[in-house]
Short mmCIF file of C-alpha atoms in Angstrom, two decimals:
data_model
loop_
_atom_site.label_atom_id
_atom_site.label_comp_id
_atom_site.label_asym_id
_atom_site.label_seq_id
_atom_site.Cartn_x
_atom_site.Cartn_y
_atom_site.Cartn_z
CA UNK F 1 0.00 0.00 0.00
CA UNK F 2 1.44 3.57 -0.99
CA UNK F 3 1.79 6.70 0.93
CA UNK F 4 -0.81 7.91 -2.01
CA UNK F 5 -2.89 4.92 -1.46
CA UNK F 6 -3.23 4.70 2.57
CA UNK F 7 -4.09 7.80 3.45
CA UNK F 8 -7.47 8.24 4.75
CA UNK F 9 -7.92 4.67 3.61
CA UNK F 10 -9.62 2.58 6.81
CA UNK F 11 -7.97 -1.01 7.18
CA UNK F 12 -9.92 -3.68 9.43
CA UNK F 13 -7.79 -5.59 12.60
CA UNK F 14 -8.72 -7.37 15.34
CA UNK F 15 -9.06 -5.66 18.59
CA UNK F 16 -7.90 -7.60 21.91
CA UNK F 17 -9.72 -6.43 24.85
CA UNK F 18 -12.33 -3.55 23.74
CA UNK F 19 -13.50 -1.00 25.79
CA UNK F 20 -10.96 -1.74 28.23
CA UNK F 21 -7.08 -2.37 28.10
CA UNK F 22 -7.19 -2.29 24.19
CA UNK F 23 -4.88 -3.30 21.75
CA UNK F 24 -4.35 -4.31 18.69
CA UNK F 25 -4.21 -8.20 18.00
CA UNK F 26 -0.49 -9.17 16.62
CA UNK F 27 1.02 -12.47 15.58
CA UNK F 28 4.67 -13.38 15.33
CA UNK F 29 6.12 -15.58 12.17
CA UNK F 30 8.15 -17.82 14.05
CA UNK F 31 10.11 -19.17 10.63
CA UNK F 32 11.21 -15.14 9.86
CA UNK F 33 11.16 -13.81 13.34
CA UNK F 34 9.09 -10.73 12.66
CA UNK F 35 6.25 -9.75 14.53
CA UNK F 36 3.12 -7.57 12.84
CA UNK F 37 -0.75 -6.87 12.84
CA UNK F 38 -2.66 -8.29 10.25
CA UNK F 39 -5.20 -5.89 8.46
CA UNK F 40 -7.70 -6.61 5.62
CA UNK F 41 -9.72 -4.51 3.25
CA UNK F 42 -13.05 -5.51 4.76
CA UNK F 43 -14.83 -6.83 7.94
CA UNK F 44 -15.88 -9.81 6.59
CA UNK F 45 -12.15 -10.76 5.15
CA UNK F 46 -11.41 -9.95 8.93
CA UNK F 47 -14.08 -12.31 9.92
CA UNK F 48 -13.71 -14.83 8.31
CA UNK F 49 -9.64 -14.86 9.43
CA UNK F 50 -10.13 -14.30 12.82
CA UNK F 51 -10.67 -18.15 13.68
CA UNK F 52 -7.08 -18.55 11.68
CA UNK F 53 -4.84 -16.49 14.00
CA UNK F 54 -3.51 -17.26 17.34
CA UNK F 55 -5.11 -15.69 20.25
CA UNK F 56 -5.08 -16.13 23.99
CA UNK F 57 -8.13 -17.94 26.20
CA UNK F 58 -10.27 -16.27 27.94
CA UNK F 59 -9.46 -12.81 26.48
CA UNK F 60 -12.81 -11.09 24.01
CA UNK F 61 -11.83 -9.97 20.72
CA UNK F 62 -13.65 -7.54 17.97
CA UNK F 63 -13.01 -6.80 14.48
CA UNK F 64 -12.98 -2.97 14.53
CA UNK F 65 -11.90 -0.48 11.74
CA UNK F 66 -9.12 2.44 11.96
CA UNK F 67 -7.42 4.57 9.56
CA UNK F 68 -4.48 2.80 8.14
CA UNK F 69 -2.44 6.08 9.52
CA UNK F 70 -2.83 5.59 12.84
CA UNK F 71 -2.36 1.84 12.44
CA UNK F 72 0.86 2.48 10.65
CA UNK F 73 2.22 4.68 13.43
CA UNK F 74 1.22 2.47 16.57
CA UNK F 75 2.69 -0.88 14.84
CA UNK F 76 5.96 1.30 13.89
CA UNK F 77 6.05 2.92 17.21
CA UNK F 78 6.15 -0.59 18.82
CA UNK F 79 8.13 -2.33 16.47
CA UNK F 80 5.52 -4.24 14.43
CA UNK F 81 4.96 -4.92 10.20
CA UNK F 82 1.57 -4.90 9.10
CA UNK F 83 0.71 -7.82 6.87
CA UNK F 84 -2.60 -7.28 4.28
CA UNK F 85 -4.53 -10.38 4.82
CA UNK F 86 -7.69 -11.80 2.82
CA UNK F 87 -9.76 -14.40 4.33
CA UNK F 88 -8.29 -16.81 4.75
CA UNK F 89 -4.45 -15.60 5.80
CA UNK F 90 -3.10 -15.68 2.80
CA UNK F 91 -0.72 -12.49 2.65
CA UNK F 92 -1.69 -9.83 -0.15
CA UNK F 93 1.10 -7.84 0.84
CA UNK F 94 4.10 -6.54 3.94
CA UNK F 95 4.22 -3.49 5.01
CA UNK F 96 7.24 -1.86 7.28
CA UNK F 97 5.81 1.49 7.95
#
């Protein structure tokens, strides 16, 4: 995704702990050692996914929507790639922002 193309686009993720202690749901690629968020062009990409990525018990989850901007800056500011995910995980495309 470009510069030209993200801004004021709105990306989907998964949400770990709404309305409380939130933050965004990352993964880690153990084979490449790099940790990021996956993001998806809809809600129902992000969905269907969910059931796909690793989560912890006993914690709620919820697909919300945010500007890819801010999403860019937290997963930078905390040492994260985003990853562009269809439905079911397949990577569209890796972002470093």
């Amino acid at each position: 995704m470009t510069n030209a193309q993200a801004e004021n686009q709105w990306v989907w993720v998964v949400v770990q702990d709404p309305g409380g202690n939130e933050q965004f749901l990352g993964q880690h690629d153990k084979q490449e050692n790099i940790s990021f968020i996956p993001a998806f062009h809809s809600k129902e990409e992000a969905q269907q996914c969910f059931l796909n990525l690793a989560r912890q018990k006993g914690r709620k989850y919820e697909v919300q929507a945010i500007l890819y901007e801010e999403l860019a800056k937290d997963a930078a500011d905390n040492g994260f790639m985003i990853f562009l995910l269809d439905e079911n995980g397949d990577v569209l495309e890796r972002i470093k922002p």
